[in-house]
CSV table of C-alpha atoms and ligand atoms in Angstrom, one decimal:
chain,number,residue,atom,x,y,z
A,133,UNK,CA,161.5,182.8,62.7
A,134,UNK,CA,159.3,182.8,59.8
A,135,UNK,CA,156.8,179.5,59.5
A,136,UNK,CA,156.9,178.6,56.0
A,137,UNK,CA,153.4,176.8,54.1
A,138,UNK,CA,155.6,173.4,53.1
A,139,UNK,CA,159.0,172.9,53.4
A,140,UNK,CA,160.2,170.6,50.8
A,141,UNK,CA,164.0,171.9,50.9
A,142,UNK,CA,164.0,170.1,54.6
A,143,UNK,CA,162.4,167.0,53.3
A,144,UNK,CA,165.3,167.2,51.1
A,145,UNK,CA,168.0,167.7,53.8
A,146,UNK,CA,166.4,164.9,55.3
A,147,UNK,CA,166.3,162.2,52.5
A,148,UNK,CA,168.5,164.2,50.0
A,149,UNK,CA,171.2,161.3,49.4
A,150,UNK,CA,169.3,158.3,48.7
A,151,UNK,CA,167.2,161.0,46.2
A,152,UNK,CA,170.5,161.6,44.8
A,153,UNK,CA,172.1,157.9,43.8
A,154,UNK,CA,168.4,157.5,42.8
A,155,UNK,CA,168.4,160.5,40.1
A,156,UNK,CA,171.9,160.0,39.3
A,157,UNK,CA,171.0,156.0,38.5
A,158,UNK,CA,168.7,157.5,35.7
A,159,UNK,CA,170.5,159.4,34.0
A,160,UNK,CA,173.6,157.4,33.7
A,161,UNK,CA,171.3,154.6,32.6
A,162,UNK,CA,170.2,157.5,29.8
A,163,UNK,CA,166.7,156.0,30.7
A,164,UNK,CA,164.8,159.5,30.5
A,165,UNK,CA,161.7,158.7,28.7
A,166,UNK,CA,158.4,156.3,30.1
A,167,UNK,CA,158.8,153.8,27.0
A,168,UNK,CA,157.0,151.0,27.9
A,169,UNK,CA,160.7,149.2,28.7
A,170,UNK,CA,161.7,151.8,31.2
A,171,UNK,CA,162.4,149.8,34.2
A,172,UNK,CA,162.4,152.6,36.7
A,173,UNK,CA,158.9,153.8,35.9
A,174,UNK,CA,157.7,150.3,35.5
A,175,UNK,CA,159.2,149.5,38.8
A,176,UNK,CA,157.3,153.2,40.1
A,177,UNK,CA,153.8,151.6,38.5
A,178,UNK,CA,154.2,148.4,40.8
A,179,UNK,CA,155.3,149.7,43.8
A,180,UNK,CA,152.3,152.3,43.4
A,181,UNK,CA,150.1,149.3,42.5
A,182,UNK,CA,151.1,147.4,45.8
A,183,UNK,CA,150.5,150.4,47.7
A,184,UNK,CA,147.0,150.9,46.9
A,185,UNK,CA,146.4,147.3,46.4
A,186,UNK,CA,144.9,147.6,42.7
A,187,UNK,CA,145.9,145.9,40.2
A,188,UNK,CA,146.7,148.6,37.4
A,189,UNK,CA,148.7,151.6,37.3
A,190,UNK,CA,149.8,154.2,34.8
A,191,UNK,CA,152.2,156.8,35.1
A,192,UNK,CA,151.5,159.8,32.8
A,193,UNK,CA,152.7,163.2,32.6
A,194,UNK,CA,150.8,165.0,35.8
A,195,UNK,CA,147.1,164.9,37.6
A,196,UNK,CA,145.6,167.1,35.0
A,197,UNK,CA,146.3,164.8,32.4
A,198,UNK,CA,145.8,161.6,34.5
A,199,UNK,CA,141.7,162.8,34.7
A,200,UNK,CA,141.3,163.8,30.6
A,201,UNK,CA,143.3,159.9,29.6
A,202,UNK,CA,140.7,158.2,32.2
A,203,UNK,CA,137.8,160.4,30.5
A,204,UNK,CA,139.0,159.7,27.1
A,205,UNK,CA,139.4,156.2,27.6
A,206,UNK,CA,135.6,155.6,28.8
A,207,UNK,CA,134.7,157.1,25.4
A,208,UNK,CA,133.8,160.4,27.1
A,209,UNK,CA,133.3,163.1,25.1
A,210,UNK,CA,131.3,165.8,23.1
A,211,UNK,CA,127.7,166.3,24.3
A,212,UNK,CA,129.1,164.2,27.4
A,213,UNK,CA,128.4,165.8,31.0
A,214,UNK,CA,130.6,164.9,33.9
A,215,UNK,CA,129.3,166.0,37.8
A,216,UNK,CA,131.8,167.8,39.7
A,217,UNK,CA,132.4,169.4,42.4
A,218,UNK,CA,132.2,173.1,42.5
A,219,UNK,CA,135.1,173.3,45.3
A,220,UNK,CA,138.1,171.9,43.7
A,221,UNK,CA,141.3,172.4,42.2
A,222,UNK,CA,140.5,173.6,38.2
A,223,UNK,CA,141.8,170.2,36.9
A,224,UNK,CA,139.2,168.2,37.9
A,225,UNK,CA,136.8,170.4,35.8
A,226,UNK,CA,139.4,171.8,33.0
A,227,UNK,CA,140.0,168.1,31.9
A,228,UNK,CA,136.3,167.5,31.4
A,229,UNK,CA,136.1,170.4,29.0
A,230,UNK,CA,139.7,169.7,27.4
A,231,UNK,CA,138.0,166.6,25.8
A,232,UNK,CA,134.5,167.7,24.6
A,233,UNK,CA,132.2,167.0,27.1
A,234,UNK,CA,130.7,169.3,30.0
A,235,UNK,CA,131.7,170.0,33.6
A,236,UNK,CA,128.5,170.2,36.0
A,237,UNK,CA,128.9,171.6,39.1
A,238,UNK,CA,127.6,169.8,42.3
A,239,UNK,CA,127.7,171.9,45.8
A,240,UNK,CA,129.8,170.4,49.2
A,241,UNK,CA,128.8,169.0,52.2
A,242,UNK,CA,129.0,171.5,54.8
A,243,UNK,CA,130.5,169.3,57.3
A,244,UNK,CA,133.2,167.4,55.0
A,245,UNK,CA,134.3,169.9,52.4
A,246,UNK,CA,133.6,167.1,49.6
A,247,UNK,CA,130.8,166.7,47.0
A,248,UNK,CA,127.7,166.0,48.5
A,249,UNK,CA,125.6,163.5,47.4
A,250,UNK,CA,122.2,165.2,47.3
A,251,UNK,CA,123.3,168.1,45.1
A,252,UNK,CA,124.8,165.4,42.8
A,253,UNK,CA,121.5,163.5,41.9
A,254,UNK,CA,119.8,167.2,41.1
A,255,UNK,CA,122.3,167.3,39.0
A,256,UNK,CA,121.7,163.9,36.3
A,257,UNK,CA,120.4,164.5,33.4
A,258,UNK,CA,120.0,162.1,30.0
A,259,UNK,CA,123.7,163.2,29.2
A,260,UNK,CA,125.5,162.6,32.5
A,261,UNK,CA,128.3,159.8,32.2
A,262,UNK,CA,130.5,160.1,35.3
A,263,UNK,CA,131.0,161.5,38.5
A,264,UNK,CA,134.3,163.0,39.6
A,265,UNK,CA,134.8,162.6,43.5
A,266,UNK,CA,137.3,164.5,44.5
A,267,UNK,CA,138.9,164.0,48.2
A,268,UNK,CA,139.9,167.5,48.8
A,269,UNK,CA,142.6,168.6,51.2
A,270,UNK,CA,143.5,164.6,51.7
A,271,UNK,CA,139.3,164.1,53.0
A,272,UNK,CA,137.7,160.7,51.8
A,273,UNK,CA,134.7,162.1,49.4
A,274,UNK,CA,131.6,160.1,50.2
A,275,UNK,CA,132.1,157.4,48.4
A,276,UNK,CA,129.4,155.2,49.7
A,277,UNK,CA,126.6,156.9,48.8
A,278,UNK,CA,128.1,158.7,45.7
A,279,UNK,CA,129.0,154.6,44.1
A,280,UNK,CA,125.1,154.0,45.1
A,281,UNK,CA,124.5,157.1,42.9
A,282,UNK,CA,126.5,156.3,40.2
A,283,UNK,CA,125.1,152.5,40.3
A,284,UNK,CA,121.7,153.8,40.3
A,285,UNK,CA,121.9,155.6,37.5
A,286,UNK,CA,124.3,154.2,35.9
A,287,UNK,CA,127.5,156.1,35.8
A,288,UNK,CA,131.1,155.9,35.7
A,289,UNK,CA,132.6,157.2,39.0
A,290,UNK,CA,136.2,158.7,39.1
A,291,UNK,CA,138.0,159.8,42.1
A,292,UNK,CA,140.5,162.7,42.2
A,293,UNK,CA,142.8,161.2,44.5
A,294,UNK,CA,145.4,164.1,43.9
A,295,UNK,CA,144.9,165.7,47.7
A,296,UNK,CA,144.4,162.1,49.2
A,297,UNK,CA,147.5,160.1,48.8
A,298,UNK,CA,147.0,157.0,51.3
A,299,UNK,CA,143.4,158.2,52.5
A,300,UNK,CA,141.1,155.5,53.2
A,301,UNK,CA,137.4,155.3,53.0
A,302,UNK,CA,135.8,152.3,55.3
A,303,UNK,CA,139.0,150.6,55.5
A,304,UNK,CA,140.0,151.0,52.0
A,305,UNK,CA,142.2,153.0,50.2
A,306,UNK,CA,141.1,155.9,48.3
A,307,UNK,CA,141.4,154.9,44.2
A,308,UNK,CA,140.2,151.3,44.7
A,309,UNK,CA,136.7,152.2,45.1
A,310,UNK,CA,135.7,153.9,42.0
A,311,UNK,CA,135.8,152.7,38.0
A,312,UNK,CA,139.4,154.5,38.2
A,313,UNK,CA,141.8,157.3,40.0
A,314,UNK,CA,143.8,159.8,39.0
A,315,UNK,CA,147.0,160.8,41.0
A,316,UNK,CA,149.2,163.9,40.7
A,317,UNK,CA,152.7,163.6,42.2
A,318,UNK,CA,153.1,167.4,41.9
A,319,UNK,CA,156.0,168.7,44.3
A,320,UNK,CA,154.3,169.8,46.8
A,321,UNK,CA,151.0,166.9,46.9
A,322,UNK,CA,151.5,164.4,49.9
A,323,UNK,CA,153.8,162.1,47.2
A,324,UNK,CA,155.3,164.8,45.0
A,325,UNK,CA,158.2,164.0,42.4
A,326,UNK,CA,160.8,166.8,41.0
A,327,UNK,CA,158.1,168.2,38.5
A,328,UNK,CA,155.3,167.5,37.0
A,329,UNK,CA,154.1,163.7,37.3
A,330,UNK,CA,150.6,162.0,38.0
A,331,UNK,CA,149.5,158.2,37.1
A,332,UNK,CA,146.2,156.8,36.6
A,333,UNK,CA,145.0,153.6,38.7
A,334,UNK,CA,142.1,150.7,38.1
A,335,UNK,CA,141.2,147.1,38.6
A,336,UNK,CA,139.5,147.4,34.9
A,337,UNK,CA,142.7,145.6,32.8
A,338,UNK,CA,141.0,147.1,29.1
A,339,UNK,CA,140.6,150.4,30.8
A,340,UNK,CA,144.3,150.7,32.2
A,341,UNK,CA,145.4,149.4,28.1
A,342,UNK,CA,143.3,152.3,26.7
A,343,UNK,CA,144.9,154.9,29.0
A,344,UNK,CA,148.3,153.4,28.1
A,345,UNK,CA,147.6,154.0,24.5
A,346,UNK,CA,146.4,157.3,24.9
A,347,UNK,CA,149.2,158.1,26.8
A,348,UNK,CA,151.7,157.1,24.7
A,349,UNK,CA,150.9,158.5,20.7
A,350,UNK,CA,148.5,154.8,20.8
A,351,UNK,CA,151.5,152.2,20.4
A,352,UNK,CA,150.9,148.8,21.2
A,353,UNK,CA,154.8,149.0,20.2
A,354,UNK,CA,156.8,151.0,18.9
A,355,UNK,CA,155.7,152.7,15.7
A,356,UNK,CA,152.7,150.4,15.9
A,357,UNK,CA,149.6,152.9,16.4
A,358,UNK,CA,146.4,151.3,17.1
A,359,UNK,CA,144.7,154.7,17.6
A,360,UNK,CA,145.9,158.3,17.5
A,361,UNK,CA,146.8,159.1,21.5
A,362,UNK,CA,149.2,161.5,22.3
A,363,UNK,CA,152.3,162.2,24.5
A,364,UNK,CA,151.9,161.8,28.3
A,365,UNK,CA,154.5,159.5,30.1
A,366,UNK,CA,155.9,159.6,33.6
A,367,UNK,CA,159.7,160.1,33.1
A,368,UNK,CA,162.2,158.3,34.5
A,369,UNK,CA,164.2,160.5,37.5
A,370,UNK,CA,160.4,161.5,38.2
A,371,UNK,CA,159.4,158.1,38.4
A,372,UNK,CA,163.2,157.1,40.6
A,373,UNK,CA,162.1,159.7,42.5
A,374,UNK,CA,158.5,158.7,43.6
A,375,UNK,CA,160.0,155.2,43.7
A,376,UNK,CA,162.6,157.0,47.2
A,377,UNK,CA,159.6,158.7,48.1
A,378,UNK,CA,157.0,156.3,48.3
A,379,UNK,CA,158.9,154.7,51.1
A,380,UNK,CA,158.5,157.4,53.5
A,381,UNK,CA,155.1,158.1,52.8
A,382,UNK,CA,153.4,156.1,55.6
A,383,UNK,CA,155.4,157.9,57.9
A,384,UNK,CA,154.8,161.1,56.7
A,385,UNK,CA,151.2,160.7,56.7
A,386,UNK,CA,151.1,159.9,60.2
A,387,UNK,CA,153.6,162.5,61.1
A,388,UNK,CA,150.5,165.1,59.1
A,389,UNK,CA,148.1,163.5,61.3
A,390,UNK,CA,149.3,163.8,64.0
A,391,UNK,CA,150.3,167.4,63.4
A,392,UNK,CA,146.4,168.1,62.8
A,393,UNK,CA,146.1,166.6,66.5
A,394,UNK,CA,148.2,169.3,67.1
A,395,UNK,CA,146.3,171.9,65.7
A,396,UNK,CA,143.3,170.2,66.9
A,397,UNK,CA,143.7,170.6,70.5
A,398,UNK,CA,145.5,174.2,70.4
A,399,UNK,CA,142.7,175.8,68.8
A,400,UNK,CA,140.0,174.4,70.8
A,401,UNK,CA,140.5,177.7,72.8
A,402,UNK,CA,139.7,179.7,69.7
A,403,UNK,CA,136.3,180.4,68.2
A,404,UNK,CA,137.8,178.8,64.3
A,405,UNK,CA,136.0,176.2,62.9
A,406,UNK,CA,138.6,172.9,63.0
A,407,UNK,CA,138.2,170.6,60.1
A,408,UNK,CA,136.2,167.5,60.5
A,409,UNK,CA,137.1,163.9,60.0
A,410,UNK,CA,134.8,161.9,58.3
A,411,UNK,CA,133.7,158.9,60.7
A,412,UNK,CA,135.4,156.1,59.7
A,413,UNK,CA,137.8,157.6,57.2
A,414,UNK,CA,141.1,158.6,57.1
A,415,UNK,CA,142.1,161.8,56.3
A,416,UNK,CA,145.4,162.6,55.1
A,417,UNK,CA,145.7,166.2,55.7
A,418,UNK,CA,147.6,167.5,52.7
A,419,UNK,CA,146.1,170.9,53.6
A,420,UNK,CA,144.7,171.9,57.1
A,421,UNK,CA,141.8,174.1,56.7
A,422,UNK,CA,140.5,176.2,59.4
A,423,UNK,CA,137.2,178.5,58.7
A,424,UNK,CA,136.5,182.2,60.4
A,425,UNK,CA,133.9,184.5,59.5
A,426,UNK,CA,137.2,187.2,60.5
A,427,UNK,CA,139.6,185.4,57.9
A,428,UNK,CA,141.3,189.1,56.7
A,429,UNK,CA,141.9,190.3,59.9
A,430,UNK,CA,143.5,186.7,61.0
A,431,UNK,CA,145.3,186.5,57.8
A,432,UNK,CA,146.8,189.7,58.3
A,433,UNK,CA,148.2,189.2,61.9
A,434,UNK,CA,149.5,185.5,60.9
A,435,UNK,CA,151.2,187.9,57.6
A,436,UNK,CA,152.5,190.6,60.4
A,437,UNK,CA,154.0,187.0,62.4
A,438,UNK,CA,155.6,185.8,59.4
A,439,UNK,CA,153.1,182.7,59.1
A,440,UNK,CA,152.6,181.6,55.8
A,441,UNK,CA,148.7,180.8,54.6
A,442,UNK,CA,146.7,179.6,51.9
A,443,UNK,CA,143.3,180.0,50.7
A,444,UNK,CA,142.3,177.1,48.5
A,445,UNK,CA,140.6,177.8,46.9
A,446,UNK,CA,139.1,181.6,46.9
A,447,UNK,CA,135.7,180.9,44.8
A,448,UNK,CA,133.8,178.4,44.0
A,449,UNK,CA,135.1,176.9,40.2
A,450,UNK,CA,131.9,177.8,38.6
A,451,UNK,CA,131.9,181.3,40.0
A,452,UNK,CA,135.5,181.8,38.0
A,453,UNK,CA,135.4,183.8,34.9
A,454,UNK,CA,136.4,180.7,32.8
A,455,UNK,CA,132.7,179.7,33.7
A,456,UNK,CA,130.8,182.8,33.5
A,457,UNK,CA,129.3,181.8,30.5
A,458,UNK,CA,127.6,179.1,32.7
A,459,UNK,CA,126.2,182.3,34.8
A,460,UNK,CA,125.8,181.3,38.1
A,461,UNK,CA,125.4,183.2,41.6
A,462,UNK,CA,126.5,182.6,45.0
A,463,UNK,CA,123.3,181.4,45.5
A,464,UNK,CA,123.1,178.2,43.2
A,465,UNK,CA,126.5,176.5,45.6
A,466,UNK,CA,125.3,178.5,49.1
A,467,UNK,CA,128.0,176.0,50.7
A,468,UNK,CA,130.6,176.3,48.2
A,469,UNK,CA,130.3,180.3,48.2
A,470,UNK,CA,130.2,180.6,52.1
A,471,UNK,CA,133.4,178.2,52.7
A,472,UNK,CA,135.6,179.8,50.4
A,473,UNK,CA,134.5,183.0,51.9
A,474,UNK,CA,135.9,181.6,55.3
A,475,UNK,CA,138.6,178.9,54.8
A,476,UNK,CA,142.3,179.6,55.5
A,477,UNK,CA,144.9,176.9,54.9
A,478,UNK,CA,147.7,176.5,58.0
A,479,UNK,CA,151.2,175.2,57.3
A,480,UNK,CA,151.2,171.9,56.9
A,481,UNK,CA,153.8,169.6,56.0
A,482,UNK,CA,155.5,165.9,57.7
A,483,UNK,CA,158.5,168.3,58.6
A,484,UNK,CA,156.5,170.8,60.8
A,485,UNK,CA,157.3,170.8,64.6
A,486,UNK,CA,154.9,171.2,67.3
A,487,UNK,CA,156.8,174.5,68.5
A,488,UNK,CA,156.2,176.0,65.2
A,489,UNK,CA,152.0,175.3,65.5
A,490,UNK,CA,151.9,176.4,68.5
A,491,UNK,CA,153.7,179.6,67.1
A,492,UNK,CA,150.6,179.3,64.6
A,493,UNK,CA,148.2,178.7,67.3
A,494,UNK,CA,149.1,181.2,69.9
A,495,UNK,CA,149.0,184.0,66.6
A,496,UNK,CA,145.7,182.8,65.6
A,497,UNK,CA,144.4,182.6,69.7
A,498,UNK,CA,145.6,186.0,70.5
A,499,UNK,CA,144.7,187.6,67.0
A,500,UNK,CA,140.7,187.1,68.4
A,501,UNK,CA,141.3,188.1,71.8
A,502,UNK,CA,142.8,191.5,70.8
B,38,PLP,C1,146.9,169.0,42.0
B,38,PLP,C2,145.5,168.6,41.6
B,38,PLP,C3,145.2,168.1,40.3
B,38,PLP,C4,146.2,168.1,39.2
B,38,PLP,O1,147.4,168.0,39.3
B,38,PLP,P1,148.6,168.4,38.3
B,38,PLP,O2,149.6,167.3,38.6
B,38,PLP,O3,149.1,169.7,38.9
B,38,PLP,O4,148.1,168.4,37.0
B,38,PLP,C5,144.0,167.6,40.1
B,38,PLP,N1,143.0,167.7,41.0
B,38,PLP,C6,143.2,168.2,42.2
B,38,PLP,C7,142.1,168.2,43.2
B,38,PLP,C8,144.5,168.7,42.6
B,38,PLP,O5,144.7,169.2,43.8
């Protein structure tokens, strides 16, 4: 019995219905598009708001787009840099360049997998505007010493909350600690919709009105541009959808949980390096990340069982030929370059059952014994 790396056609199975009547609500109401009057996304937006416990949200197109409106809408731009980290999804660092300004690459923490502090302040310069925290694999980023950072010197701090759906940080939910968030709700992300969808959250009312605008061609209403934007709205059956989903969510998350327990305490046996929690966090697991200095030979023998893996993500972003003109070596992100040389993403989904990880677990036991 193969193991797959998600399963979202059993999520379906499971909640496949009420997704149903929800889609099918839509699109007899014809309401397709994210005009400002379209209930379901507006209903989406508050539920999402209530959720987090912030006061604004936006939907938009996808999590890409969510980052460049927040950027734009701070008046980031040309001759702009933004610190980033170097081991992320290229989004976080794409949007920065999609709108003028400069992505700057800050290392990880060894122990957490998320920007680290320290490499950030080597990193300001007279140009730097914002920080990009991203929680990565559903990990809180550090936030408390990356807001002193960003307070210090005066910087707006965004968190990619597209891994981290529900993580918390000292009690609080990741996107309510920064100037703004960014969500994707891409399928398979911890609160995925039925393509492409993301929203943008904040507590800063002129900031959430600017992203609205730029979202939406700039209308205050219709045919009334204030400024030129351009076309990013969360849709309707997306937003119906996320609206079903968000329900389950809590339970999913601890269901993710407590299959990293799981994990956890069957690999104890094994000589791979278990992912951390950060103390006092909550992590959220939307990947499980295990390290090994023997990752081919392991990823070949979970292959040879059927097991599906990940590697997210192979190199460090600024060691991708979209950034060679930056020309950096392994050597300028030393714990960036030796984690991606290492990691190895397990299945992980709400679904998964503790028979299939220990299927996983045995594999990866026995694959080091042999
Ligand atoms: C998925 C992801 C995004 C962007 O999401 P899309 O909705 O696919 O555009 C941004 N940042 C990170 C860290 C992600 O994992």
């Amino acid at each position: 019995m193969s193991i797959p790396f998600v399963d979202l056609k059993l999520q379906y199975e499971n909640i496949g219905k009420e997704l149903n009547t929800a889609i099918n609500e839509v699109i007899s109401d014809a309401a397709f598009i994210g005009f400002s009057g379209n209930r379901y996304v507006k209903d989406f937006e508050q539920k999402f708001r209530e959720f987090l416990g912030i006061e604004h949200c936006v939907g938009c197109a996808n999590g890409t787009d969510a980052i460049e409106l927040v950027l734009k809408a701070l008046d980031i731009g040309r001759g702009d840099e933004v610190i980033v980290p170097a081991c992320t999804w290229i989004s976080t660092s794409e949007a920065v360049s999609s709108i003028g300004a400069t992505p700057i690459f800050a290392d990880i923490e060894d122990d957490y997998y998320t920007i680290d502090p320290s490499s950030i302040e080597t990193k300001i310069t007279n140009k730097t505007r914002a920080i990009i925290a991203v929680h990565l694999y559903g990990q809180a980023a550090n936030l408390g010493k990356i807001k002193e950072i960003a307070e210090k010197y005066n910087l707006k701090l965004i968190e990619d909350c597209a891994q981290a759906h529900g993580a918390e940080f000292g009690g609080k939910k990741v996107g309510t600690l920064g100037d703004a968030a960014t969500f994707s709700f891409f399928p398979g992300k911890n609160l995925g919709a039925y393509g492409d969808a993301g929203c943008v959250v904040t507590s800063d009312p002129e900031l959430a009105n600017k992203v609205r605008l730029l979202s939406n061609h700039g209308q205050a209403k219709k045919h009334d541009h204030q400024i030129e934007g351009r076309n990013s709205r969360l849709d309707g059956i997306q937003a119906a959808v996320l609206t079903v989903k968000l329900k389950y969510l809590h339970e999913w998350t601890n269901n993710r949980i407590k299959n990293a327990d799981i994990y956890d305490s069957m690999l104890s046996r094994s000589s791979v390096r278990r992912p951390a929690t950060r103390p006092g966090s909550k992590h959220v697991f939307h990947l499980y990340v295990i390290r090994t200095a023997k990752r081919d030979q392991l990823i070949e023998s979970l292959n040879k069982a059927e097991v599906s893996t990940g590697i997210h993500y192979p190199l460090p972003l600024p060691m991708q030929k979209a950034y060679s003109n930056y020309n950096y070596g392994v050597h300028d992100f030393p714990v960036s370059s030796k984690h991606t040389s290492e990691i190895i993403s397990l299945p992980m989904y709400p679904e998964l059952s503790e028979q299939q990880i220990e299927k996983v677990c045995s594999k990866i036991v026995k694959s080091f014994n042999a």
